[in-house]
Tab-separated table of C-alpha atoms in Angstrom:
chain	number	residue	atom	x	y	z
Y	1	UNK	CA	-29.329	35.086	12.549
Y	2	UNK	CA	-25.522	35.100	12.298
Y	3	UNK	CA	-23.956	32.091	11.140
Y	4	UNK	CA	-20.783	31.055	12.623
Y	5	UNK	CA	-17.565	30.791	10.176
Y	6	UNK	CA	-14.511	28.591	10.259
Y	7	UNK	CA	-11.347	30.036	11.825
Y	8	UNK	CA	-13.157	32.931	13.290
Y	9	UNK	CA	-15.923	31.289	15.256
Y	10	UNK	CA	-14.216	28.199	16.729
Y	11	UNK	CA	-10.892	27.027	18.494
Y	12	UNK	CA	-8.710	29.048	15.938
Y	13	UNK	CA	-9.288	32.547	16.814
Y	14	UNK	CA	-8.700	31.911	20.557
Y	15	UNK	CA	-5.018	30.082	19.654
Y	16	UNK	CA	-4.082	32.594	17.755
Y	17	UNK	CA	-4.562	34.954	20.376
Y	18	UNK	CA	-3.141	32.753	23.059
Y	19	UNK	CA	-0.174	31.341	20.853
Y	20	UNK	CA	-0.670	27.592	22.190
Y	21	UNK	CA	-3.355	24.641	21.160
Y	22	UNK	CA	-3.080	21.630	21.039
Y	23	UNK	CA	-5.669	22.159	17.296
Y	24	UNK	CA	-6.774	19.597	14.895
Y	25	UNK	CA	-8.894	19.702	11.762
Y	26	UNK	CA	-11.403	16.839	12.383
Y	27	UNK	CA	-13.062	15.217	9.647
Y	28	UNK	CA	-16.319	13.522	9.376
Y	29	UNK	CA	-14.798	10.104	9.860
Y	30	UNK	CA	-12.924	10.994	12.831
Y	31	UNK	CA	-9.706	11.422	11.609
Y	32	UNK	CA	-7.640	14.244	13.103
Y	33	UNK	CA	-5.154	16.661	11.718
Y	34	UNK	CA	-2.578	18.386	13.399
Y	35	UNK	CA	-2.507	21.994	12.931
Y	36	UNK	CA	0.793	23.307	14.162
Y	37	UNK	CA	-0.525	26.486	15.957
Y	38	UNK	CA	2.497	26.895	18.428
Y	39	UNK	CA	4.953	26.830	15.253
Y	40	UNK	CA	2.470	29.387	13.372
Y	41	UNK	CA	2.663	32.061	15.909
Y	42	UNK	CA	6.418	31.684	17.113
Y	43	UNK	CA	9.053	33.224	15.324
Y	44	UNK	CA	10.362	32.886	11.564
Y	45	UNK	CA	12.953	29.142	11.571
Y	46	UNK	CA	13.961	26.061	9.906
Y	47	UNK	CA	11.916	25.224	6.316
Y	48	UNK	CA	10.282	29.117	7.001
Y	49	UNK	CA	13.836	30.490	5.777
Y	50	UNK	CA	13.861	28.512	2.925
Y	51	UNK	CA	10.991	30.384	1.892
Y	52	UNK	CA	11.965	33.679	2.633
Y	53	UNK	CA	15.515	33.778	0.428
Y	54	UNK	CA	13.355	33.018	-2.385
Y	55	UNK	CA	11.276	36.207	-1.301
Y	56	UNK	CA	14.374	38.241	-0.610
Y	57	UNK	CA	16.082	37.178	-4.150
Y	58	UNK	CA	14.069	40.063	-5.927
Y	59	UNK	CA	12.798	41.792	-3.241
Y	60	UNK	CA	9.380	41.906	-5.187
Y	61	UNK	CA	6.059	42.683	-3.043
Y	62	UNK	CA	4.795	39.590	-1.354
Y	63	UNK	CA	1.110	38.607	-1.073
Y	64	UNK	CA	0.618	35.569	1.831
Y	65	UNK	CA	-2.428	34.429	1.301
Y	66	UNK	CA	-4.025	33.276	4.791
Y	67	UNK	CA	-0.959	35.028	6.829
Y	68	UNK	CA	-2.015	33.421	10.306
Y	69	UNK	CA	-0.622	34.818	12.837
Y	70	UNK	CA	1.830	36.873	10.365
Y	71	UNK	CA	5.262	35.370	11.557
Y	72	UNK	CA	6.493	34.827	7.840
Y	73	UNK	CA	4.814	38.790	6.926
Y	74	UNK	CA	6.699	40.250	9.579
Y	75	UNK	CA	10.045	38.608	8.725
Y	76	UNK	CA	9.839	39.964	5.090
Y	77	UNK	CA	9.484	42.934	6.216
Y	78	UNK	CA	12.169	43.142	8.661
Y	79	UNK	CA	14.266	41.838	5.698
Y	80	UNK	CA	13.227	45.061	3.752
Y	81	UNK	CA	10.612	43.275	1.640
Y	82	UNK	CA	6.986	44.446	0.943
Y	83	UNK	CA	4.419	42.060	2.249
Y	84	UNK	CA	1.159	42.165	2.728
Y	85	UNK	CA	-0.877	39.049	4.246
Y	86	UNK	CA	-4.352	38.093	3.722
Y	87	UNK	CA	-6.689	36.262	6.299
Y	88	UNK	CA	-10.283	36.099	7.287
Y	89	UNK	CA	-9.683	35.522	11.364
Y	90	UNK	CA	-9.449	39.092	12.875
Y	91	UNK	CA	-7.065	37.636	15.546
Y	92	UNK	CA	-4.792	36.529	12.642
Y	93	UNK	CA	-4.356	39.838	11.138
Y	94	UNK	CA	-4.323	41.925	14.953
Y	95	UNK	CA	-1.050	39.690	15.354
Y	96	UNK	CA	0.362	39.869	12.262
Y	97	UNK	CA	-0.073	44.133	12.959
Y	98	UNK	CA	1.058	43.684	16.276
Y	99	UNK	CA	4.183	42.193	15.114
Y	100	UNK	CA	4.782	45.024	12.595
Y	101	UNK	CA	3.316	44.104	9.700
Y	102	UNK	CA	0.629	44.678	7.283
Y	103	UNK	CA	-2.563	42.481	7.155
Y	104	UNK	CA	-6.156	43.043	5.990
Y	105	UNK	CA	-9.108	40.653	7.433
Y	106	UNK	CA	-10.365	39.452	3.776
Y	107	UNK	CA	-11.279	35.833	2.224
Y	108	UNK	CA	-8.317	35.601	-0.614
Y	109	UNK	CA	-11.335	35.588	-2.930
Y	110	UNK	CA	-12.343	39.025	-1.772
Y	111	UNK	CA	-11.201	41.989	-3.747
Y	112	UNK	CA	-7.312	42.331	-2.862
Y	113	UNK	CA	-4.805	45.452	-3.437
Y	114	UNK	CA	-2.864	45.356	-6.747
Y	115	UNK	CA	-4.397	42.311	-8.157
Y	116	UNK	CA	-2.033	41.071	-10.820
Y	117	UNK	CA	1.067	42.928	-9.970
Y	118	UNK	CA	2.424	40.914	-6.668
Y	119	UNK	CA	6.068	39.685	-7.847
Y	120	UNK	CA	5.104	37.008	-5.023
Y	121	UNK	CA	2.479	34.830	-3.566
Y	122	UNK	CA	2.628	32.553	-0.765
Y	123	UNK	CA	0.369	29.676	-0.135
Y	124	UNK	CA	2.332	27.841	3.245
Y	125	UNK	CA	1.099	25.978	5.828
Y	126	UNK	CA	-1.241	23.827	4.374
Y	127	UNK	CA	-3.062	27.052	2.904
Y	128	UNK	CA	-3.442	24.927	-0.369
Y	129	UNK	CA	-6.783	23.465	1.475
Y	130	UNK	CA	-8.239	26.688	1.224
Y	131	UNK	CA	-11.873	26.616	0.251
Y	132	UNK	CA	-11.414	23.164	-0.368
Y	133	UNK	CA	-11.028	23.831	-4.172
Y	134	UNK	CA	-7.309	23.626	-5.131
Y	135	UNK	CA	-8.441	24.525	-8.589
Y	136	UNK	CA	-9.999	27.587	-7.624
Y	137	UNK	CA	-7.313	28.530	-5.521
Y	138	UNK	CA	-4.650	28.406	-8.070
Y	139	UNK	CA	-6.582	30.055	-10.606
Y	140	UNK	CA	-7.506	32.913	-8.571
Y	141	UNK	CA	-3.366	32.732	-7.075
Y	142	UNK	CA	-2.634	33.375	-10.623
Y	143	UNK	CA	-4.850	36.010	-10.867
Y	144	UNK	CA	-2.884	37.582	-8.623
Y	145	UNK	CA	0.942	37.225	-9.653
Y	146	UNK	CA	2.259	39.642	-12.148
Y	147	UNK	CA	3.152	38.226	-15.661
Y	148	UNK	CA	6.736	37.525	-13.917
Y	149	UNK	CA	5.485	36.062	-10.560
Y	150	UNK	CA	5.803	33.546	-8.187
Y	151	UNK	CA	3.791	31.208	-6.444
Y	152	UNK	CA	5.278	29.666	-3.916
Y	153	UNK	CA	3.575	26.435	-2.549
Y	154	UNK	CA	3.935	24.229	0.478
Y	155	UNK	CA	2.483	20.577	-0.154
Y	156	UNK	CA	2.013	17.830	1.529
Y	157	UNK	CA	4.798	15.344	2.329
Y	158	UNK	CA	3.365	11.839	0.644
Y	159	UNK	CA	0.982	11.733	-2.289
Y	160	UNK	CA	-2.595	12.790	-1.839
Y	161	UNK	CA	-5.253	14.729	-3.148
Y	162	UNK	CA	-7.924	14.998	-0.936
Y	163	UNK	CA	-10.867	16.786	-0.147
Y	164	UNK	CA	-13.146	16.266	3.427
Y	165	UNK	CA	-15.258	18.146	5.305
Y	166	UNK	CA	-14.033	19.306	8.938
Y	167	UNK	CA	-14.119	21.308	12.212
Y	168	UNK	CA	-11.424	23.213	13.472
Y	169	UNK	CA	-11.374	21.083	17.011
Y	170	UNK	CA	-9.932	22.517	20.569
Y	171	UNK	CA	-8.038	20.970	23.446
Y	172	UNK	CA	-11.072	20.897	25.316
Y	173	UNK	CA	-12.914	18.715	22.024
Y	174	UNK	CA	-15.014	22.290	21.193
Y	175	UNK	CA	-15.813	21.623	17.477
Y	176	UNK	CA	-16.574	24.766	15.043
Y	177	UNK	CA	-18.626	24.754	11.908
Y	178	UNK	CA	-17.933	22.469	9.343
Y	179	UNK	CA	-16.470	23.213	5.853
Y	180	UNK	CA	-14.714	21.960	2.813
Y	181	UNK	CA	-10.839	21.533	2.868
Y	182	UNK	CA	-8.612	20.236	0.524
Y	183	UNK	CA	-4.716	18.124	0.709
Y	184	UNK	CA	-1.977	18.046	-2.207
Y	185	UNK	CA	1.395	16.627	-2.190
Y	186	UNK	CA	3.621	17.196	-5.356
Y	187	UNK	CA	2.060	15.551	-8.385
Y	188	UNK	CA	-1.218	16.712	-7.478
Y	189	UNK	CA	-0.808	20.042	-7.243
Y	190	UNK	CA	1.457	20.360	-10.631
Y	191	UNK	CA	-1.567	18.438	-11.898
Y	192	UNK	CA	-4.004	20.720	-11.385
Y	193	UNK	CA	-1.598	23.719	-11.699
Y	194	UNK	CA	-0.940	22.919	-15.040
Y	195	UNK	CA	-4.741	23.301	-15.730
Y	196	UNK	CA	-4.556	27.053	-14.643
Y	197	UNK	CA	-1.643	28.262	-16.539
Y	198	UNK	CA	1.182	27.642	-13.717
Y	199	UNK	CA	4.093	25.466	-14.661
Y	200	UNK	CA	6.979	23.954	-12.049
Y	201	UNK	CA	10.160	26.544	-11.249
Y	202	UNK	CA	11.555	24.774	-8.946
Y	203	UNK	CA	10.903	21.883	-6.039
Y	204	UNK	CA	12.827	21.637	-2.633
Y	205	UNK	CA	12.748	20.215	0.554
Y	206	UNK	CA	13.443	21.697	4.093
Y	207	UNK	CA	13.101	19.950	7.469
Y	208	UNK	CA	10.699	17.561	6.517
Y	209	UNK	CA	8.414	20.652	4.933
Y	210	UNK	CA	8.034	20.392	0.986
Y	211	UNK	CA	7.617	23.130	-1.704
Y	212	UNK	CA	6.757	24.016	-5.018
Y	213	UNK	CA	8.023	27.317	-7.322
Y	214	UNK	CA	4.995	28.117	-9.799
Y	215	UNK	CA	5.130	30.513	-12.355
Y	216	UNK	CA	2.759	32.006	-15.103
Y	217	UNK	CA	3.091	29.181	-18.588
């Protein structure tokens, strides 16, 4: 019996191949989440540049971790930086490819190329929910970096720290399976970063998106 997984058996896959939603994440109380799926699979702009100069400053290799549909992997790369992005939904990584970049179809956990020399790592777009263990996240993140790297962080706008169980739901109210997710704004996440070994570079805000700079204590 095969057992369906989140972002590859449900409403995800099919946006990503299609470019358009409407998506939320639902939770078990019946709150909704936006996911912005149309932003995700247009083209590089606004807060996404803010990201990318930091990239470009050292023109280190670049590891996003759960790439989507590879918009910020295939800017890199047209920048002349090496990026590689990381995602389990198969129609995540054909896009990301079919845009020019480089993608394999792999849980960040997984065994990844060059573990411990990326000069970069990207966690954006509410990828900090991954797994629904921030602390496992950012250890294994900093498992990753080189000695020298970065870890570059979108949070949430307010204050939280948050963990639920949702569904990835469709316009049409399709639910997937279930599973753990996780929701950080700043002090949170320098919290629990601090427990791992990362410690604050920098902090910045960009149309309404916010971001943290982690490197290795």
């Amino acid at each position: 019996m095969t057992v369906a997984a989140p972002w590859v058996d449900d409403p995800f896959a099919e946006a990503v191949r299609t470019g358009y939603g409407p998506l939320w994440l639902r939770r078990e109380d019946g709150r909704r989440l936006h996911l912005d799926i149309e932003r995700w699979c247009a083209p590089a702009a606004g807060a996404d540049h803010s990201l990318l100069r930091r990239c470009a400053r050292t023109a280190a290799p670049v590891l996003d971790l759960g790439c989507g549909p590879g918009r910020l992997v295939a800017e890199l790369l047209a920048l002349g930086v090496p990026a590689l992005g990381v995602d389990v939904t198969r129609a995540a990584v054909a896009r990301t490819v079919g845009l020019g970049g480089a993608a394999l179809c792999r849980s960040v956990f997984d065994r990844l190329p060059a573990e411990g020399r990326w000069g970069t790592a990207l966690l954006a777009d509410g990828n900090l929910g991954i797994g629904g263990d921030p602390d496992a996240l950012l250890r294994r993140s900093t498992e990753l970096l080189a000695p020298d790297g970065l870890l570059l962080v979108e949070v949430e706008p307010e204050e939280v720290d948050e963990r639920a169980v949702v569904r990835v739901e469709g316009p049409d109210g399709r639910l997937g399976p279930a599973f753990p997710w996780a929701r950080l704004g700043t002090a949170a996440t320098l919290r629990r970063s601090r427990a791992v070994g990362l410690v604050e570079a920098e902090r910045w805000t960009s149309h309404g998106r916010r971001f943290l700079a982690l490197r290795k204590d």
